[in-house]
PDB file of C-alpha atoms and ligand atoms in Angstrom:
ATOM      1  CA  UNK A1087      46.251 -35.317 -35.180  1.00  0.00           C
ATOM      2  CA  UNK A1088      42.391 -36.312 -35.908  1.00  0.00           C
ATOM      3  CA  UNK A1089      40.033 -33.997 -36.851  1.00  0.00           C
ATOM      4  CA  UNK A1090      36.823 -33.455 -35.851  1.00  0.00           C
ATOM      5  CA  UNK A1091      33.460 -31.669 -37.155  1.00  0.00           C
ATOM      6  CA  UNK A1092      30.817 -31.188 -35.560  1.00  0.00           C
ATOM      7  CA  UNK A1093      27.234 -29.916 -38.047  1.00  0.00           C
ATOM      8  CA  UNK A1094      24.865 -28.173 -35.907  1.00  0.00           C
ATOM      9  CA  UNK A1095      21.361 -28.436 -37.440  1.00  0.00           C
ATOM     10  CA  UNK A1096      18.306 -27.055 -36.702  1.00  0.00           C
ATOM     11  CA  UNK A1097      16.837 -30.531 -35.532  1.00  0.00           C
ATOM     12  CA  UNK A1098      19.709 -32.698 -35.229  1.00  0.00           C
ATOM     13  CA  UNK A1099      23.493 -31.928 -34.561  1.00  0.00           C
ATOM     14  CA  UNK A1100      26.313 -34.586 -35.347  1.00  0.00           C
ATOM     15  CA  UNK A1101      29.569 -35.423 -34.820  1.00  0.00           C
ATOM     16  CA  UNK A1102      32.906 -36.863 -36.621  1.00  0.00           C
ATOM     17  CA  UNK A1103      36.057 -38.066 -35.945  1.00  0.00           C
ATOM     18  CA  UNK A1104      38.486 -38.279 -39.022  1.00  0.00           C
ATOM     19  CA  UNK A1105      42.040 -39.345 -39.179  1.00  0.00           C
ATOM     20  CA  UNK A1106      44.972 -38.577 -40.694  1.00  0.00           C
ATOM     21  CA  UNK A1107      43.620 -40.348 -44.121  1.00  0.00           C
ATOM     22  CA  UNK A1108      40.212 -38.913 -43.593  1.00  0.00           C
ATOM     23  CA  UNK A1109      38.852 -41.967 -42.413  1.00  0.00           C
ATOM     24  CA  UNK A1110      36.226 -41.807 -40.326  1.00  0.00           C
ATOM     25  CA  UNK A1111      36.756 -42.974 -36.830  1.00  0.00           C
ATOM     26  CA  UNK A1112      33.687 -42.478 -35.099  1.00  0.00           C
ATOM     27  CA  UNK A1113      30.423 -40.547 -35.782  1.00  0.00           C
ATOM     28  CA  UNK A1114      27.355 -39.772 -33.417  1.00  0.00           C
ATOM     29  CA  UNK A1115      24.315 -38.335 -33.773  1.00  0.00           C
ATOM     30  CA  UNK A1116      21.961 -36.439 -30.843  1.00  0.00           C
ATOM     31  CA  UNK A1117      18.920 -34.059 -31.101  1.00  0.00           C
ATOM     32  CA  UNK A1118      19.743 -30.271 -30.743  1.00  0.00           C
ATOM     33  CA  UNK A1119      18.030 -28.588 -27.994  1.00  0.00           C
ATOM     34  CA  UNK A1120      15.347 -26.501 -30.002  1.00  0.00           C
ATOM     35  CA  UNK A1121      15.555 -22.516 -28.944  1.00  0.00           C
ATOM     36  CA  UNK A1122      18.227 -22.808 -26.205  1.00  0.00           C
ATOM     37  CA  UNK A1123      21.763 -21.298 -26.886  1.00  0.00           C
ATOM     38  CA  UNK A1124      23.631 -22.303 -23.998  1.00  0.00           C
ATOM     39  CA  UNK A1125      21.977 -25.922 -24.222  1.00  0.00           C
ATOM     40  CA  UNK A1126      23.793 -26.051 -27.578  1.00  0.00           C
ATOM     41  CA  UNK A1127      27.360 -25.128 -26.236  1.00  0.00           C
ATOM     42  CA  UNK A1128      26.863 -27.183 -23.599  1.00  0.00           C
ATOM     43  CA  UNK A1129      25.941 -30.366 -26.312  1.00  0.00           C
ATOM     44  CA  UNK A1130      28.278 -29.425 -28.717  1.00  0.00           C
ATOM     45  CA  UNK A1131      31.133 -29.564 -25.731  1.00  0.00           C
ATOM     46  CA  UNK A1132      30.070 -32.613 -24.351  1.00  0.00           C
ATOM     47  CA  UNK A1133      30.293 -34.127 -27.698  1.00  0.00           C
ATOM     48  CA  UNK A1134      33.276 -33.259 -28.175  1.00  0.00           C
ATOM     49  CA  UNK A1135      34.830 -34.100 -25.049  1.00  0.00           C
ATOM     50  CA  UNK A1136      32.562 -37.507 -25.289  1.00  0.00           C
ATOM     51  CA  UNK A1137      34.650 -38.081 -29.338  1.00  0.00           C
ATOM     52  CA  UNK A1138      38.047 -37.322 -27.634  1.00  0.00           C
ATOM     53  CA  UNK A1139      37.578 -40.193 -24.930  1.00  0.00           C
ATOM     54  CA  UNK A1140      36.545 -42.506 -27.123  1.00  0.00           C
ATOM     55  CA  UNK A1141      38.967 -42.345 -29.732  1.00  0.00           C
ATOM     56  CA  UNK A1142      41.844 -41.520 -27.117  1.00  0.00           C
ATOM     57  CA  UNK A1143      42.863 -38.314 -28.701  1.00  0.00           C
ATOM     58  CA  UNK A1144      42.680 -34.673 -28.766  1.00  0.00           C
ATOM     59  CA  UNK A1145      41.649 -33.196 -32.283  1.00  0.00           C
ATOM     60  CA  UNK A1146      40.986 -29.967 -33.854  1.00  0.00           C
ATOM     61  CA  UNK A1147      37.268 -28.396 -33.965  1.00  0.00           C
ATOM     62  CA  UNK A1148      35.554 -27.633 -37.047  1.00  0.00           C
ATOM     63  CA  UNK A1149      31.886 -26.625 -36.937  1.00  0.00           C
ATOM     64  CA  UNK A1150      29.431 -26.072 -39.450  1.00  0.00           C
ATOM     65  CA  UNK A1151      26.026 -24.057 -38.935  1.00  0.00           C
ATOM     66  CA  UNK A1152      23.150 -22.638 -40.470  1.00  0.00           C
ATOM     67  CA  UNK A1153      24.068 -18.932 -41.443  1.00  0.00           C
ATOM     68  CA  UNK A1154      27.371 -17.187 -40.601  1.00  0.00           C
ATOM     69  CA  UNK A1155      29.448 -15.637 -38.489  1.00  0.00           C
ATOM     70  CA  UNK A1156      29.460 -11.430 -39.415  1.00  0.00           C
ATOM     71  CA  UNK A1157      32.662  -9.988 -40.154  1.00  0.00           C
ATOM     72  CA  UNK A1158      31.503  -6.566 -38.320  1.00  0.00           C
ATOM     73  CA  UNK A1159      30.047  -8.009 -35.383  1.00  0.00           C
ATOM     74  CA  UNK A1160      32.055 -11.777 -35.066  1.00  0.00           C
ATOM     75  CA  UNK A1161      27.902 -13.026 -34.135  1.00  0.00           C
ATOM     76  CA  UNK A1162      25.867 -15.222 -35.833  1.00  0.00           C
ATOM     77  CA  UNK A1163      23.662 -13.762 -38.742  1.00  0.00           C
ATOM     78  CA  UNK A1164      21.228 -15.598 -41.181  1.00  0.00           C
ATOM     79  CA  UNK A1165      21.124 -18.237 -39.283  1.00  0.00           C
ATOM     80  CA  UNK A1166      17.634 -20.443 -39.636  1.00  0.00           C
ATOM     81  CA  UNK A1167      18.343 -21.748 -35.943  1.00  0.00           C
ATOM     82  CA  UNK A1168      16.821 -18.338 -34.647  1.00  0.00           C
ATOM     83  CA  UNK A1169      18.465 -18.656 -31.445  1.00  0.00           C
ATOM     84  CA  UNK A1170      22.212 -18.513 -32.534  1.00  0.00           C
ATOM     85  CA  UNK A1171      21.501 -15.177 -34.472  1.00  0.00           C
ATOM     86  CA  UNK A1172      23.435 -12.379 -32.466  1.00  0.00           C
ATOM     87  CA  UNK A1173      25.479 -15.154 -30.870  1.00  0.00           C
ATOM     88  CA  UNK A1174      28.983 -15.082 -30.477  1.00  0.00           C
ATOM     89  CA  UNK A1175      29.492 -18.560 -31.560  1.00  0.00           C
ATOM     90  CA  UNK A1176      32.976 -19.282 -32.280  1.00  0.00           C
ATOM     91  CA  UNK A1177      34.078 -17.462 -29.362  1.00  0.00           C
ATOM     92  CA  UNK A1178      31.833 -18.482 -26.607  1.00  0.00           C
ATOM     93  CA  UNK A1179      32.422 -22.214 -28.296  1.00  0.00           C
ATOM     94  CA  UNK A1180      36.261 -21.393 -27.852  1.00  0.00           C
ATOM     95  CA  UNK A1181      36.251 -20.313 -24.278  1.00  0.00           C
ATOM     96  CA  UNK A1182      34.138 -23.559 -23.410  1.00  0.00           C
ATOM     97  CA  UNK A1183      36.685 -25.519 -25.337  1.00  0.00           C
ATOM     98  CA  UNK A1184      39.633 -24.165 -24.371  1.00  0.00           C
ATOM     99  CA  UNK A1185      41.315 -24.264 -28.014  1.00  0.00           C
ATOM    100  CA  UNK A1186      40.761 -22.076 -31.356  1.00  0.00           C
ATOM    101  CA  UNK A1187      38.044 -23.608 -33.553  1.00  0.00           C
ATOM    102  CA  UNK A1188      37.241 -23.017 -37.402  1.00  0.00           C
ATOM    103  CA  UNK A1189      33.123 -22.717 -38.055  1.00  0.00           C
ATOM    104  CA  UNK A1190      31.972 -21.896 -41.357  1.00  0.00           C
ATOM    105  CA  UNK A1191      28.764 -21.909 -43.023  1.00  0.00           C
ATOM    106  CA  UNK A1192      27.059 -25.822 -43.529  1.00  0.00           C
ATOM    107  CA  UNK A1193      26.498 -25.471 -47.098  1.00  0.00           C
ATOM    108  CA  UNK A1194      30.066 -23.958 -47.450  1.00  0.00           C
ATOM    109  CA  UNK A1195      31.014 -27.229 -45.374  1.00  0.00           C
ATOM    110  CA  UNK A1196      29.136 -29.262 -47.421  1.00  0.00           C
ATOM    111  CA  UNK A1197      31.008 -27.910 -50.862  1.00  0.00           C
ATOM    112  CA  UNK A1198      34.245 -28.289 -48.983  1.00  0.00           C
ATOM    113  CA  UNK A1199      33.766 -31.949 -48.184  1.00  0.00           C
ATOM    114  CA  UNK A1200      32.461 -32.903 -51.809  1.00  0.00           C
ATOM    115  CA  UNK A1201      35.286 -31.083 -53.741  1.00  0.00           C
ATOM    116  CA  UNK A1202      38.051 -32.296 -51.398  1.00  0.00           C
ATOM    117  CA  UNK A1203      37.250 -35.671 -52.182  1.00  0.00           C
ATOM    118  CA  UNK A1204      33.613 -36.231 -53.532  1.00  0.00           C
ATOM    119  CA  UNK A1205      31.539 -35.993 -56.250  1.00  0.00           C
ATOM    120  CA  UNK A1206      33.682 -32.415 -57.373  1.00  0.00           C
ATOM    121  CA  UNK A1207      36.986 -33.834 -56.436  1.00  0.00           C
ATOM    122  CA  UNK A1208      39.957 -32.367 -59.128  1.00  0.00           C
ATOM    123  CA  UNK A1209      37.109 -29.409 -60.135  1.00  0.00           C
ATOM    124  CA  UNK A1210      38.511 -26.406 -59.730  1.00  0.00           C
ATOM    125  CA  UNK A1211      35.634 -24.394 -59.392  1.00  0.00           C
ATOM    126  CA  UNK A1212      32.759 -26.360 -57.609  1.00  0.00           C
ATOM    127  CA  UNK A1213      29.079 -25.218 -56.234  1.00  0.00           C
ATOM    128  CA  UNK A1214      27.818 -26.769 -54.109  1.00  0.00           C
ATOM    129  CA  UNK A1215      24.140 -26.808 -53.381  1.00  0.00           C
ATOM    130  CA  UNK A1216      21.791 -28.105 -50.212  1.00  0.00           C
ATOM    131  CA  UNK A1217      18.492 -28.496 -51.234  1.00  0.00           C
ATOM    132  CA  UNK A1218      16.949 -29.361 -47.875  1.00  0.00           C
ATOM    133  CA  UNK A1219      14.595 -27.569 -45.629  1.00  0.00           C
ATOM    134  CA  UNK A1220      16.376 -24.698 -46.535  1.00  0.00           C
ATOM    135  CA  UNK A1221      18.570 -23.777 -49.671  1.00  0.00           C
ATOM    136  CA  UNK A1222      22.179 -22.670 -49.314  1.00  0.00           C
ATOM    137  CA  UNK A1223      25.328 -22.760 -51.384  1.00  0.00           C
ATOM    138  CA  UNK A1224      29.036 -22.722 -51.054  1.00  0.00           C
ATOM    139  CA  UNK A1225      31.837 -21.948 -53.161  1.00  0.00           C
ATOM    140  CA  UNK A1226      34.988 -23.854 -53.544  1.00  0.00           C
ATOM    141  CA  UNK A1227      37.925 -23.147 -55.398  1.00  0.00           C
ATOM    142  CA  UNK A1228      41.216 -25.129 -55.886  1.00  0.00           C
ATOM    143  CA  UNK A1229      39.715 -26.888 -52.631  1.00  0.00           C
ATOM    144  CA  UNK A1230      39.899 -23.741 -50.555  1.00  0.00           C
ATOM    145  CA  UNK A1231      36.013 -22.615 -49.175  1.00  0.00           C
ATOM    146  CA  UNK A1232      35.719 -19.115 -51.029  1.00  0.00           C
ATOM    147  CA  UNK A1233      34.008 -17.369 -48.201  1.00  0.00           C
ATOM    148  CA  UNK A1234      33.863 -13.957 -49.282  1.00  0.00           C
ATOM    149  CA  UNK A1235      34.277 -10.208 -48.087  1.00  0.00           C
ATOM    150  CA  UNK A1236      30.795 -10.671 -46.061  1.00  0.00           C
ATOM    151  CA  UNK A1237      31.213 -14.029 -45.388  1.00  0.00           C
ATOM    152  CA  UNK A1238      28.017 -14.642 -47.776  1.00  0.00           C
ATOM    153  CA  UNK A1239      29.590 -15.992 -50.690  1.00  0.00           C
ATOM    154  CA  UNK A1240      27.494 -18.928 -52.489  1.00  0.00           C
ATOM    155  CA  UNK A1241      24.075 -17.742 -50.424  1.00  0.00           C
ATOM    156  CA  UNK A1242      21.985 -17.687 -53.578  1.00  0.00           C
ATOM    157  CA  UNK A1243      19.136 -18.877 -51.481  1.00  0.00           C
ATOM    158  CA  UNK A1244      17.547 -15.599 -50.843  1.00  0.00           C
ATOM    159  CA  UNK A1245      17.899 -13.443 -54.126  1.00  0.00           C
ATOM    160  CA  UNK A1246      15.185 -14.041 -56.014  1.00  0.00           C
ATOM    161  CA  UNK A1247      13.699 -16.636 -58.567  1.00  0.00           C
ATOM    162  CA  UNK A1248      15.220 -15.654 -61.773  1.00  0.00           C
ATOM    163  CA  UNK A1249      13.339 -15.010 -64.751  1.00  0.00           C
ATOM    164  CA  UNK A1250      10.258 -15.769 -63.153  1.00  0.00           C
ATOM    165  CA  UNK A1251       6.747 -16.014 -64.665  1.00  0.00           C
ATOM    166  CA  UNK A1252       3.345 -14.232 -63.928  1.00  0.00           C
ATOM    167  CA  UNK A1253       1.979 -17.312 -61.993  1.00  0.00           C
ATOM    168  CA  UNK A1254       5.260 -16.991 -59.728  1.00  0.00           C
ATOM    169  CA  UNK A1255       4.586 -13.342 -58.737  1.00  0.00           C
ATOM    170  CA  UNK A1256       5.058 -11.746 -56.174  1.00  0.00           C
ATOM    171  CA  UNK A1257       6.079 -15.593 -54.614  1.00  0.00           C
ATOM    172  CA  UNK A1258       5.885 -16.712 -51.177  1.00  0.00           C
ATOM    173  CA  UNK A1259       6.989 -14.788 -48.036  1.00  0.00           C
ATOM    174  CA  UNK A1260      10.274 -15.332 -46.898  1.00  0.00           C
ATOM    175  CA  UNK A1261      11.244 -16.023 -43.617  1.00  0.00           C
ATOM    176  CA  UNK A1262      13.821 -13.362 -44.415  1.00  0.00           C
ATOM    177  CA  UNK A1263      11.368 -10.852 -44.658  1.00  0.00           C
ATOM    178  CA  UNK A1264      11.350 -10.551 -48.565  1.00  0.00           C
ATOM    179  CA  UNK A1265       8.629 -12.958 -50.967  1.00  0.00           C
ATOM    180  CA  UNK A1266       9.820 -14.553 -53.835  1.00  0.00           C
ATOM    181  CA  UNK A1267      13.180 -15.710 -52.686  1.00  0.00           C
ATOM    182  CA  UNK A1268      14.442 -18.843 -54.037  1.00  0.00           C
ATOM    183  CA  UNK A1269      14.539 -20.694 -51.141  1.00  0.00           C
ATOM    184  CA  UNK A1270      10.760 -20.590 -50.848  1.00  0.00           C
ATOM    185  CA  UNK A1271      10.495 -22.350 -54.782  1.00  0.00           C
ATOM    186  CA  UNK A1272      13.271 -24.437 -54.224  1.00  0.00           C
ATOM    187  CA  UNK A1273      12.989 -25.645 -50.341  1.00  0.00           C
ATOM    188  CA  UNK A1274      11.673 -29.170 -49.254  1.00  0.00           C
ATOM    189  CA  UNK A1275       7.909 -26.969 -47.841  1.00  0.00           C
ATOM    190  CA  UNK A1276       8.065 -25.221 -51.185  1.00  0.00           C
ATOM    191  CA  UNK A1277       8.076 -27.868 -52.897  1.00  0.00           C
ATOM    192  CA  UNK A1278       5.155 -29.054 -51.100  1.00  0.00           C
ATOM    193  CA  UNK A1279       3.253 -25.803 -50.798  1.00  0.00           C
ATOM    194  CA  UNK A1280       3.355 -25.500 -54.649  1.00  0.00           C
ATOM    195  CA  UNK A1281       1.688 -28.926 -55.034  1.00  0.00           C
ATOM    196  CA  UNK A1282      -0.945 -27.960 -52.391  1.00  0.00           C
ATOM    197  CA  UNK A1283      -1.645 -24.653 -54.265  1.00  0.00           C
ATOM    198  CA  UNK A1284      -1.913 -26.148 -57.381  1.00  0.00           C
ATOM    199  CA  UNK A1285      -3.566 -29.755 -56.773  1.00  0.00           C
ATOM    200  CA  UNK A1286      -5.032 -28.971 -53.303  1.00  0.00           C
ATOM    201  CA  UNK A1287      -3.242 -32.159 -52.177  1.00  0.00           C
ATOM    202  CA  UNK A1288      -1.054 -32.061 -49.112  1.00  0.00           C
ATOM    203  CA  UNK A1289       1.869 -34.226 -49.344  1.00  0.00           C
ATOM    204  CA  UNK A1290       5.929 -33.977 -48.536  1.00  0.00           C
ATOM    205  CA  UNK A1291       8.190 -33.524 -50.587  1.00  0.00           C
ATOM    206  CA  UNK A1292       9.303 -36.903 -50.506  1.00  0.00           C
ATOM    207  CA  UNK A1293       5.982 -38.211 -51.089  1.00  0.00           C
ATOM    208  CA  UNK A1294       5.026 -35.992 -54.133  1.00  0.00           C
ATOM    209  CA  UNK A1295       8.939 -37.122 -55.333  1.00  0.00           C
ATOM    210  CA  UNK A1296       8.433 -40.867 -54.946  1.00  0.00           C
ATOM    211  CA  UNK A1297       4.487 -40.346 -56.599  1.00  0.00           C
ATOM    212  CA  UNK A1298       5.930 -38.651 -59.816  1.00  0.00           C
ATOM    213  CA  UNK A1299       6.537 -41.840 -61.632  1.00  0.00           C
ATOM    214  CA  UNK A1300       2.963 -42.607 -62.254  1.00  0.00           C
ATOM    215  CA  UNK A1301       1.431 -39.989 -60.765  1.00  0.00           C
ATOM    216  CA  UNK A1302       0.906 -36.774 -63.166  1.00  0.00           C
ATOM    217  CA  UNK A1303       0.018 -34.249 -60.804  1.00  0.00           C
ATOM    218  CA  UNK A1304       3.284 -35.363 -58.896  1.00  0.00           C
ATOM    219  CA  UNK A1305       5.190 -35.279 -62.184  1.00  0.00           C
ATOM    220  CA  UNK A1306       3.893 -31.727 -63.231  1.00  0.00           C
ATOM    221  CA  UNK A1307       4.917 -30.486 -59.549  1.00  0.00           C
ATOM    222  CA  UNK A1308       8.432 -31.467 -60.085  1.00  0.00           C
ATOM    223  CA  UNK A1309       8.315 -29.713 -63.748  1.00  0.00           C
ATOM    224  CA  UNK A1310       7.849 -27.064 -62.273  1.00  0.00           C
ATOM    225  CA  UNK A1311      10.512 -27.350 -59.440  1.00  0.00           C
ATOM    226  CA  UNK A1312      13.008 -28.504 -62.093  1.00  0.00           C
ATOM    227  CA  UNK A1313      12.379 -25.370 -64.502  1.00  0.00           C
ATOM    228  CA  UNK A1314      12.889 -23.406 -61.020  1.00  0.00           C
ATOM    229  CA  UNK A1315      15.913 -25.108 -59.642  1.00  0.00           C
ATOM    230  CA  UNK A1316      17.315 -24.434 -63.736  1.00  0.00           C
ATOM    231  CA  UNK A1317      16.564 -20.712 -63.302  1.00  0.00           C
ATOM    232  CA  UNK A1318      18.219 -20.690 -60.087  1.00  0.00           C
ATOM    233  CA  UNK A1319      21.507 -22.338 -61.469  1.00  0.00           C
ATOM    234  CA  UNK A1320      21.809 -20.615 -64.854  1.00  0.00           C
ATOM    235  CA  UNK A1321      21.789 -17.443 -62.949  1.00  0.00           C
ATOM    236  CA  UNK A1322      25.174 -18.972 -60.224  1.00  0.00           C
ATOM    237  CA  UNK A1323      26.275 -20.215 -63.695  1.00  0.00           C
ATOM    238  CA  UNK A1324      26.089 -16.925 -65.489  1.00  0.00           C
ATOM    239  CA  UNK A1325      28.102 -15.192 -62.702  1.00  0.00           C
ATOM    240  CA  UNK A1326      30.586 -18.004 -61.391  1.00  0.00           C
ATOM    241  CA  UNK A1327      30.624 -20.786 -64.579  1.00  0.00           C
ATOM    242  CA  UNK A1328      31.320 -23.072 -62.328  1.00  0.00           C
ATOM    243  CA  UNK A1329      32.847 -26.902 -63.940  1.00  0.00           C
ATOM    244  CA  UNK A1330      30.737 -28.675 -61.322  1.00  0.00           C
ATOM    245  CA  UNK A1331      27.552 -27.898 -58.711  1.00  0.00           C
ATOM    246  CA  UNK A1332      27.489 -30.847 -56.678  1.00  0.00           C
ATOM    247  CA  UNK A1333      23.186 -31.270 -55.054  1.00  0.00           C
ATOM    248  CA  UNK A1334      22.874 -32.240 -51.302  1.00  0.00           C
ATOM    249  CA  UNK A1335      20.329 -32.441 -49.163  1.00  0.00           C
ATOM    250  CA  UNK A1336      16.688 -34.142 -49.078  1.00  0.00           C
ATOM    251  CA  UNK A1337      15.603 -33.202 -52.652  1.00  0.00           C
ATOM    252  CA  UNK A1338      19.083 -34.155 -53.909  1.00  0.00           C
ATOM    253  CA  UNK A1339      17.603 -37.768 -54.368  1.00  0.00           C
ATOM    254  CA  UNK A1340      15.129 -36.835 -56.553  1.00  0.00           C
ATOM    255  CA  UNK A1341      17.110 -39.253 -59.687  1.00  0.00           C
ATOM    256  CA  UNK A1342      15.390 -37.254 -62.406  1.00  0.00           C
ATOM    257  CA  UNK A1343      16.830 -33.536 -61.779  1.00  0.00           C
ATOM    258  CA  UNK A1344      20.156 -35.249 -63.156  1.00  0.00           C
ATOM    259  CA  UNK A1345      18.406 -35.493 -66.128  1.00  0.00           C
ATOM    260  CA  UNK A1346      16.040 -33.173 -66.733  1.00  0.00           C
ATOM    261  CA  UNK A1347      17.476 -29.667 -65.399  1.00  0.00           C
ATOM    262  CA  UNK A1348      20.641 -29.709 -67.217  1.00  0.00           C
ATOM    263  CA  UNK A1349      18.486 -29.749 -70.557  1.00  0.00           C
ATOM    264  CA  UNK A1350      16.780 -26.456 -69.606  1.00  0.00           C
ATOM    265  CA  UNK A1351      20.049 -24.922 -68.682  1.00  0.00           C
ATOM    266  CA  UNK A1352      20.885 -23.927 -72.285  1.00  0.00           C
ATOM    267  CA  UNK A1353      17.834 -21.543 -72.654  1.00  0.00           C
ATOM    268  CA  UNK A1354      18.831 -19.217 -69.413  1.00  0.00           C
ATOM    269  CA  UNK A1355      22.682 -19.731 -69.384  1.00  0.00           C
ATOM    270  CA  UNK A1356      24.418 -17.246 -71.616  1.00  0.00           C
ATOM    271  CA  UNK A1357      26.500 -19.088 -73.897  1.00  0.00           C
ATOM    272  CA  UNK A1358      26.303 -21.612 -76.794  1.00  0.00           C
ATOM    273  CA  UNK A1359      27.736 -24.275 -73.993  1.00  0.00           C
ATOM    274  CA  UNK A1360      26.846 -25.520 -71.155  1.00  0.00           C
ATOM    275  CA  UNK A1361      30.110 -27.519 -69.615  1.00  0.00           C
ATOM    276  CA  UNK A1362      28.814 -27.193 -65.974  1.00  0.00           C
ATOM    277  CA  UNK A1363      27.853 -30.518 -64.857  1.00  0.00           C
ATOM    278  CA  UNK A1364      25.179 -31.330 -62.510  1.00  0.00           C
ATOM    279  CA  UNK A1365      25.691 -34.079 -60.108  1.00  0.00           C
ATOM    280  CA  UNK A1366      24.818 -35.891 -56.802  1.00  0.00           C
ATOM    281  CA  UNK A1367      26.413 -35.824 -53.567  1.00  0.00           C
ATOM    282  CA  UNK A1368      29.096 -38.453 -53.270  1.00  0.00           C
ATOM    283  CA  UNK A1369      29.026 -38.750 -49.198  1.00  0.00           C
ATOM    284  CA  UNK A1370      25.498 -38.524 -48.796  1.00  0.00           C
ATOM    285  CA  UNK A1371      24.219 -36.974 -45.450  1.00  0.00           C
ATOM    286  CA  UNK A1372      27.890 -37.111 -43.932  1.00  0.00           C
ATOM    287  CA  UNK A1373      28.906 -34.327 -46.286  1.00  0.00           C
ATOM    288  CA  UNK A1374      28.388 -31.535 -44.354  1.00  0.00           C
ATOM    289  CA  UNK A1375      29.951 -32.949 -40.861  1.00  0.00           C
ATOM    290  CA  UNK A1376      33.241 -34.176 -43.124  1.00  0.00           C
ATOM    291  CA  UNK A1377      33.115 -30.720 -44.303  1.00  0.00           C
ATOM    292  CA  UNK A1378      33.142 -29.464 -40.751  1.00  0.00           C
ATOM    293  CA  UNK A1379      36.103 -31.229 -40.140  1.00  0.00           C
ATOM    294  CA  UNK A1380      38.330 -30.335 -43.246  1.00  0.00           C
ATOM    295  CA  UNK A1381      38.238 -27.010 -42.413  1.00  0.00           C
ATOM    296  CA  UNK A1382      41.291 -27.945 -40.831  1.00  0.00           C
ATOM    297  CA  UNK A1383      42.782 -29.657 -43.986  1.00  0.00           C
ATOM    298  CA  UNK A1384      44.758 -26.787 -44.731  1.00  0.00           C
TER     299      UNK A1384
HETATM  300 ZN1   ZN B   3      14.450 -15.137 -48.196  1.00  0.00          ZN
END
């Protein structure tokens, strides 16, 4: 039996084919149709169909996606793709399919894939983190996705910046409809709205991250986003003590948050040690899809 996930993003949506060993078979890559629902089944069944061809076998269907589905209402909820919100997307996806499917949260995806056999492999309790355009967590246990009794487990994105100072109040608006929220600190545009508020200078992410090395207005930008991001932890640490949280996403690359956050921990994590470790992703953007696809591991 192969196994195949599929991780719908906002801009992009991709697909893998894993065997038996986990080894990946095939993997494609298309833009998702922005705003249209039933141009996304229609891709993600194509793609699907498309995979099975090719690698001359039927597999099971794991999806991951922005937000997740509610336990009261089995629709979409949270979800930064506006257009799947209120959607029934596992079962519409399952009548178009013909076969059950599993579809969990990306970030919870992305946890799954890095403690089955990345960067938190053999942790028992792993966080993982994206760090992208948005910022979402999952939880894994003993390699099992904790998804929780609202299916929100891990979503520290939108409580809000911990222990925060006087420049950092009230914070940013939230897409959720709340300011302050950690996403909007932590996010690849925060990021790069704080260095435009503070330095005037418009730049991505990216830029200010690969400018920080000689630039001091770059490197003060990511002080601050490192004293953030060890806010944000200490307060997942304080409640789930996790041994590992595993970074994905854009900002994961950033080399110096290895360094540098897990020194500030100590002051906002309560307890004389900090064992948590901080690392990087081990399968780099594929984390999330192979996540997709293990949710069939078990
Ligand atoms: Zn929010």
């Amino acid at each position: 039996m192969i196994r195949l996930g599929v991780d719908l993003g906002g801009t992009k949506t991709e697909i893998i084919a894993l065997d038996e060993r986990r080894t990946e078979l095939l993997r494609r890559r298309e833009a998702t149709p922005a705003g249209d629902y039933d141009a996304i089944i229609a891709l993600l069944v194509r793609l699907v169909r498309e995979t099975e061809m090719e690698v001359g076998k039927r597999g099971s269907v794991g999806v991951g996606t922005p937000g997740a589905l509610s336990p009261a209402t089995g629709r979409i909820r949270n979800s930064n793709s506006a257009c799947l919100n209120g959607r029934s997307l596992k079962s519409d996806l399952e009548r178009a399919l013909g076969r059950e499917i599993r579809l969990a949260n990306d970030a919870n995806c992305f946890a799954l894939s890095e403690a089955t056999d990345g960067a938190a492999r053999v942790s028992p309790v792993a966080f993982g983190v994206i760090l992208g355009t948005g910022v979402g967590g999952g939880v894994v246990v003993n390699g099992q996705v904790v998804g929780g009794a609202s299916a929100i487990a891990g979503e520290w994105g939108h409580n809000a910046l911990p222990w925060p100072r006087a420049e950092e109040l009230p914070g940013p608006r939230c897409y959720c409809g709340k300011t302050g929220c950690i996403e909007t600190f932590l996010s690849g545009p925060g990021l790069a709205a704080d260095h435009l508020a503070v330095t005037g200078e418009q730049l991505a992410a990216e830029a200010i991250a690969a400018r920080a090395a000689t630039n001091e207005a770059a490197s003060q930008t990511l002080a601050r986003y490192e004293s953030r991001l060890a806010r944000g932890l200490a307060s997942v640490i304080n409640v789930l003590d996790p041994h590992v949280i595993v970074l994905g996403g854009g900002l994961s690359n950033i080399d110096r948050l290895y360094t540098n956050v897990p020194k500030l921990l100590r002051e906002w994590v309560f307890s004389d040690v900090v064992e948590t470790r901080l690392v990087r992703n081990y399968h780099g953007d594929s984390s999330g899809v192979r996540g997709a696809a293990l949710l069939w591991e078990n």
